[in-house]
Amino acid sequence: MAKIIAYRFTASLNTTISTWTLPMVPTASINVLNIAHRGARAYAPENTLVAFAKAKALGCDMFEMDVRLAKDGIVVVYHDDDLVRCTDAKTKFPGRSRYDVADFTHSELSRLDAGSWYIAQLKLSREERLPFLQTLSDGEIADFVSVSEREHYASGNIKIPTLTETLSLAKELNLKVNIELKSHPDGHPGLVEAVLKDVQTTQLADQVLISSFDHALLQQVRQQTSRIAIAVLTEGPIKAPVAYLRTLKANAYNIGCHKDYKRHGFGGLSGKRYLTHIDEVRNAGFDVNVWTCNDPQEMVDLLAAGVTGLISDYPNRVGDAIKSFAQGTC
């Protein structure tokens, strides 16, 4: 694609936190975050310690994860409201009327197998897999999911981690973390306080970015601390984004991928509006991290648009896109 949009080779968070300086790609002067979505979830069971470790192995700068409160108030790392898709909760606890994360204590959650479902997905044809795994190639499986890893994922030993365990691993691996606060239909009293306590305990405030679709939760974070960076999480462009970000005292804008990209790329009217929207936010000094970007060409186009982070299930593809874009070979 012709690079008709000037790329700004700066991508530090709009914050006073000095440790948010981004690492350089060795082959070129380009700063952009390679962010593993729920860990490198194309290559390991999502939102587990093995997925976050895989993100490090694939050269990520940061991983994104989702957090909820267990019944006893412990913050656990899990995406869905209920446990059915990614665990064996129905087998371990048959006959329950609901399988919501919030209905289980941490002790109960720790008994669940959070890895075998992923191996079951790999055994399906591409068309039968979950959408994010349908582009996973046999070559990528061979390169990034070893036989021993597959055996480990299917062993029953992969568990739902706590936030504290996950932050401790991030500290050990020297990775930044995007914590997404998940809402719950029954409310979420105490979630912000519990998350901030875990961040403080692990002394990782300078490595954490907190995001949420529930912007009231972001307001709670900002009311309690000015040190931790926050990101407005949104499905698509919002009206008057700069004013809104300033009102929330946010540092970043985590926006969903352009929905019409597959049909029209960024050449159509809606695509051009999307890129103009990104440009407006970037020019105001905020970071823009786009989710969930798994298409290599779209990655390149977004890099050309000046985004500061790509959130992907396939960090290897992001790494390749960053390298190619920096070298001018794409």
PDB file of N, CA, C and O in Angstrom, residues 62-68 75 77 163 166-167 176-182 191 195-196 198-199 204 207-212 218 228-229 231 233 254:
ATOM      1  N   MET A  62       3.881  -5.826  25.574  1.00  0.00           N
ATOM      2  CA  MET A  62       2.769  -5.753  26.525  1.00  0.00           C
ATOM      3  C   MET A  62       1.804  -6.888  26.235  1.00  0.00           C
ATOM      4  O   MET A  62       1.735  -7.375  25.114  1.00  0.00           O
ATOM      5  N   PHE A  63       1.077  -7.308  27.261  1.00  0.00           N
ATOM      6  CA  PHE A  63      -0.059  -8.196  27.005  1.00  0.00           C
ATOM      7  C   PHE A  63      -1.305  -7.587  27.625  1.00  0.00           C
ATOM      8  O   PHE A  63      -1.242  -6.856  28.606  1.00  0.00           O
ATOM      9  N   GLU A  64      -2.441  -7.897  26.991  1.00  0.00           N
ATOM     10  CA  GLU A  64      -3.737  -7.442  27.464  1.00  0.00           C
ATOM     11  C   GLU A  64      -4.445  -8.614  28.130  1.00  0.00           C
ATOM     12  O   GLU A  64      -4.291  -9.758  27.715  1.00  0.00           O
ATOM     13  N   MET A  65      -5.186  -8.314  29.203  1.00  0.00           N
ATOM     14  CA  MET A  65      -5.943  -9.354  29.899  1.00  0.00           C
ATOM     15  C   MET A  65      -7.221  -8.760  30.454  1.00  0.00           C
ATOM     16  O   MET A  65      -7.385  -7.544  30.522  1.00  0.00           O
ATOM     17  N   ASP A  66      -8.139  -9.646  30.856  1.00  0.00           N
ATOM     18  CA  ASP A  66      -9.435  -9.237  31.386  1.00  0.00           C
ATOM     19  C   ASP A  66      -9.546  -9.687  32.836  1.00  0.00           C
ATOM     20  O   ASP A  66      -9.127 -10.794  33.178  1.00  0.00           O
ATOM     21  N   VAL A  67     -10.136  -8.835  33.679  1.00  0.00           N
ATOM     22  CA  VAL A  67     -10.249  -9.199  35.092  1.00  0.00           C
ATOM     23  C   VAL A  67     -11.678  -9.079  35.598  1.00  0.00           C
ATOM     24  O   VAL A  67     -12.438  -8.208  35.160  1.00  0.00           O
ATOM     25  N   ARG A  68     -12.007  -9.977  36.522  1.00  0.00           N
ATOM     26  CA  ARG A  68     -13.310 -10.014  37.182  1.00  0.00           C
ATOM     27  C   ARG A  68     -13.102 -10.358  38.652  1.00  0.00           C
ATOM     28  O   ARG A  68     -12.027 -10.829  39.041  1.00  0.00           O
ATOM     29  N   VAL A  75      -9.485 -11.002  42.698  1.00  0.00           N
ATOM     30  CA  VAL A  75      -9.483 -10.627  41.280  1.00  0.00           C
ATOM     31  C   VAL A  75      -8.864 -11.762  40.474  1.00  0.00           C
ATOM     32  O   VAL A  75      -7.713 -12.158  40.712  1.00  0.00           O
ATOM     33  N   VAL A  77      -8.324 -13.557  36.396  1.00  0.00           N
ATOM     34  CA  VAL A  77      -8.132 -13.179  34.997  1.00  0.00           C
ATOM     35  C   VAL A  77      -8.977 -14.092  34.125  1.00  0.00           C
ATOM     36  O   VAL A  77      -8.679 -15.279  33.975  1.00  0.00           O
ATOM     37  N   LEU A 163      -5.077 -12.055  39.477  1.00  0.00           N
ATOM     38  CA  LEU A 163      -4.380 -10.871  38.989  1.00  0.00           C
ATOM     39  C   LEU A 163      -2.997 -10.766  39.625  1.00  0.00           C
ATOM     40  O   LEU A 163      -2.028 -10.415  38.946  1.00  0.00           O
ATOM     41  N   THR A 166      -0.612 -13.002  37.887  1.00  0.00           N
ATOM     42  CA  THR A 166      -0.320 -12.512  36.543  1.00  0.00           C
ATOM     43  C   THR A 166       0.615 -11.318  36.585  1.00  0.00           C
ATOM     44  O   THR A 166       1.564 -11.224  35.787  1.00  0.00           O
ATOM     45  N   LEU A 167       0.387 -10.390  37.494  1.00  0.00           N
ATOM     46  CA  LEU A 167       1.270  -9.238  37.607  1.00  0.00           C
ATOM     47  C   LEU A 167       2.668  -9.639  38.057  1.00  0.00           C
ATOM     48  O   LEU A 167       3.667  -9.066  37.610  1.00  0.00           O
ATOM     49  N   LYS A 176       4.900  -4.922  30.023  1.00  0.00           N
ATOM     50  CA  LYS A 176       3.828  -4.016  30.402  1.00  0.00           C
ATOM     51  C   LYS A 176       2.504  -4.767  30.307  1.00  0.00           C
ATOM     52  O   LYS A 176       2.405  -5.775  29.609  1.00  0.00           O
ATOM     53  N   VAL A 177       1.502  -4.246  30.997  1.00  0.00           N
ATOM     54  CA  VAL A 177       0.228  -4.953  31.113  1.00  0.00           C
ATOM     55  C   VAL A 177      -0.940  -4.002  30.873  1.00  0.00           C
ATOM     56  O   VAL A 177      -0.996  -2.919  31.451  1.00  0.00           O
ATOM     57  N   ASN A 178      -1.855  -4.420  30.023  1.00  0.00           N
ATOM     58  CA  ASN A 178      -3.123  -3.730  29.828  1.00  0.00           C
ATOM     59  C   ASN A 178      -4.195  -4.537  30.564  1.00  0.00           C
ATOM     60  O   ASN A 178      -4.539  -5.645  30.147  1.00  0.00           O
ATOM     61  N   ILE A 179      -4.691  -3.995  31.655  1.00  0.00           N
ATOM     62  CA  ILE A 179      -5.730  -4.657  32.445  1.00  0.00           C
ATOM     63  C   ILE A 179      -7.085  -4.118  32.008  1.00  0.00           C
ATOM     64  O   ILE A 179      -7.368  -2.936  32.180  1.00  0.00           O
ATOM     65  N   GLU A 180      -7.917  -4.985  31.435  1.00  0.00           N
ATOM     66  CA  GLU A 180      -9.269  -4.564  31.081  1.00  0.00           C
ATOM     67  C   GLU A 180     -10.233  -4.934  32.202  1.00  0.00           C
ATOM     68  O   GLU A 180     -10.360  -6.109  32.568  1.00  0.00           O
ATOM     69  N   LEU A 181     -10.924  -3.944  32.731  1.00  0.00           N
ATOM     70  CA  LEU A 181     -11.920  -4.158  33.766  1.00  0.00           C
ATOM     71  C   LEU A 181     -13.234  -4.576  33.116  1.00  0.00           C
ATOM     72  O   LEU A 181     -13.785  -3.846  32.300  1.00  0.00           O
ATOM     73  N   LYS A 182     -13.734  -5.749  33.455  1.00  0.00           N
ATOM     74  CA  LYS A 182     -14.973  -6.259  32.866  1.00  0.00           C
ATOM     75  C   LYS A 182     -16.169  -5.900  33.749  1.00  0.00           C
ATOM     76  O   LYS A 182     -16.118  -6.014  34.975  1.00  0.00           O
ATOM     77  N   LEU A 191     -14.430  -3.809  42.476  1.00  0.00           N
ATOM     78  CA  LEU A 191     -13.474  -4.269  41.470  1.00  0.00           C
ATOM     79  C   LEU A 191     -12.292  -3.313  41.341  1.00  0.00           C
ATOM     80  O   LEU A 191     -11.136  -3.736  41.366  1.00  0.00           O
ATOM     81  N   VAL A 195      -8.402  -4.227  42.234  1.00  0.00           N
ATOM     82  CA  VAL A 195      -7.370  -4.206  41.189  1.00  0.00           C
ATOM     83  C   VAL A 195      -6.241  -3.272  41.582  1.00  0.00           C
ATOM     84  O   VAL A 195      -5.046  -3.621  41.470  1.00  0.00           O
ATOM     85  N   LEU A 196      -6.572  -2.079  42.040  1.00  0.00           N
ATOM     86  CA  LEU A 196      -5.536  -1.115  42.419  1.00  0.00           C
ATOM     87  C   LEU A 196      -4.697  -1.633  43.587  1.00  0.00           C
ATOM     88  O   LEU A 196      -3.481  -1.398  43.640  1.00  0.00           O
ATOM     89  N   ASP A 198      -3.997  -4.804  44.147  1.00  0.00           N
ATOM     90  CA  ASP A 198      -3.079  -5.808  43.597  1.00  0.00           C
ATOM     91  C   ASP A 198      -1.924  -5.152  42.832  1.00  0.00           C
ATOM     92  O   ASP A 198      -0.779  -5.608  42.905  1.00  0.00           O
ATOM     93  N   VAL A 199      -2.230  -4.087  42.112  1.00  0.00           N
ATOM     94  CA  VAL A 199      -1.178  -3.373  41.382  1.00  0.00           C
ATOM     95  C   VAL A 199      -0.183  -2.758  42.370  1.00  0.00           C
ATOM     96  O   VAL A 199       1.026  -2.815  42.167  1.00  0.00           O
ATOM     97  N   LEU A 204       3.692  -2.460  40.417  1.00  0.00           N
ATOM     98  CA  LEU A 204       3.761  -2.393  38.960  1.00  0.00           C
ATOM     99  C   LEU A 204       2.966  -1.223  38.382  1.00  0.00           C
ATOM    100  O   LEU A 204       2.616  -1.238  37.204  1.00  0.00           O
ATOM    101  N   GLN A 207       3.953   0.132  35.028  1.00  0.00           N
ATOM    102  CA  GLN A 207       3.918  -0.765  33.881  1.00  0.00           C
ATOM    103  C   GLN A 207       2.499  -1.138  33.468  1.00  0.00           C
ATOM    104  O   GLN A 207       2.304  -1.960  32.585  1.00  0.00           O
ATOM    105  N   VAL A 208       1.515  -0.505  34.096  1.00  0.00           N
ATOM    106  CA  VAL A 208       0.121  -0.901  33.906  1.00  0.00           C
ATOM    107  C   VAL A 208      -0.668   0.171  33.167  1.00  0.00           C
ATOM    108  O   VAL A 208      -0.524   1.370  33.433  1.00  0.00           O
ATOM    109  N   LEU A 209      -1.512  -0.288  32.246  1.00  0.00           N
ATOM    110  CA  LEU A 209      -2.518   0.537  31.583  1.00  0.00           C
ATOM    111  C   LEU A 209      -3.867  -0.118  31.868  1.00  0.00           C
ATOM    112  O   LEU A 209      -4.057  -1.305  31.578  1.00  0.00           O
ATOM    113  N   ILE A 210      -4.793   0.626  32.443  1.00  0.00           N
ATOM    114  CA  ILE A 210      -6.112   0.083  32.765  1.00  0.00           C
ATOM    115  C   ILE A 210      -7.123   0.594  31.744  1.00  0.00           C
ATOM    116  O   ILE A 210      -7.215   1.805  31.499  1.00  0.00           O
ATOM    117  N   SER A 211      -7.878  -0.321  31.141  1.00  0.00           N
ATOM    118  CA  SER A 211      -8.895   0.048  30.154  1.00  0.00           C
ATOM    119  C   SER A 211     -10.221  -0.588  30.526  1.00  0.00           C
ATOM    120  O   SER A 211     -10.280  -1.539  31.306  1.00  0.00           O
ATOM    121  N   SER A 212     -11.302  -0.060  29.925  1.00  0.00           N
ATOM    122  CA  SER A 212     -12.614  -0.656  30.145  1.00  0.00           C
ATOM    123  C   SER A 212     -13.617  -0.052  29.176  1.00  0.00           C
ATOM    124  O   SER A 212     -13.511   1.119  28.789  1.00  0.00           O
ATOM    125  N   LEU A 218     -13.379   3.641  34.760  1.00  0.00           N
ATOM    126  CA  LEU A 218     -12.169   4.445  34.530  1.00  0.00           C
ATOM    127  C   LEU A 218     -12.199   5.716  35.381  1.00  0.00           C
ATOM    128  O   LEU A 218     -11.164   6.159  35.889  1.00  0.00           O
ATOM    129  N   ILE A 228      -1.500   5.764  37.608  1.00  0.00           N
ATOM    130  CA  ILE A 228      -1.713   4.669  36.666  1.00  0.00           C
ATOM    131  C   ILE A 228      -2.390   5.181  35.399  1.00  0.00           C
ATOM    132  O   ILE A 228      -3.380   5.916  35.451  1.00  0.00           O
ATOM    133  N   ALA A 229      -1.870   4.793  34.250  1.00  0.00           N
ATOM    134  CA  ALA A 229      -2.430   5.208  32.967  1.00  0.00           C
ATOM    135  C   ALA A 229      -3.756   4.498  32.714  1.00  0.00           C
ATOM    136  O   ALA A 229      -3.938   3.335  33.079  1.00  0.00           O
ATOM    137  N   ALA A 231      -7.031   3.889  29.670  1.00  0.00           N
ATOM    138  CA  ALA A 231      -7.384   3.949  28.249  1.00  0.00           C
ATOM    139  C   ALA A 231      -8.887   3.795  28.083  1.00  0.00           C
ATOM    140  O   ALA A 231      -9.487   2.873  28.649  1.00  0.00           O
ATOM    141  N   LEU A 233     -11.741   2.408  26.258  1.00  0.00           N
ATOM    142  CA  LEU A 233     -11.941   1.267  25.379  1.00  0.00           C
ATOM    143  C   LEU A 233     -13.280   1.425  24.672  1.00  0.00           C
ATOM    144  O   LEU A 233     -14.308   1.659  25.311  1.00  0.00           O
ATOM    145  N   ASN A 254      -8.224   3.068  23.158  1.00  0.00           N
ATOM    146  CA  ASN A 254      -8.170   1.713  22.620  1.00  0.00           C
ATOM    147  C   ASN A 254      -9.424   1.474  21.781  1.00  0.00           C
ATOM    148  O   ASN A 254     -10.496   1.196  22.314  1.00  0.00           O
TER     149      ASN A 254
END
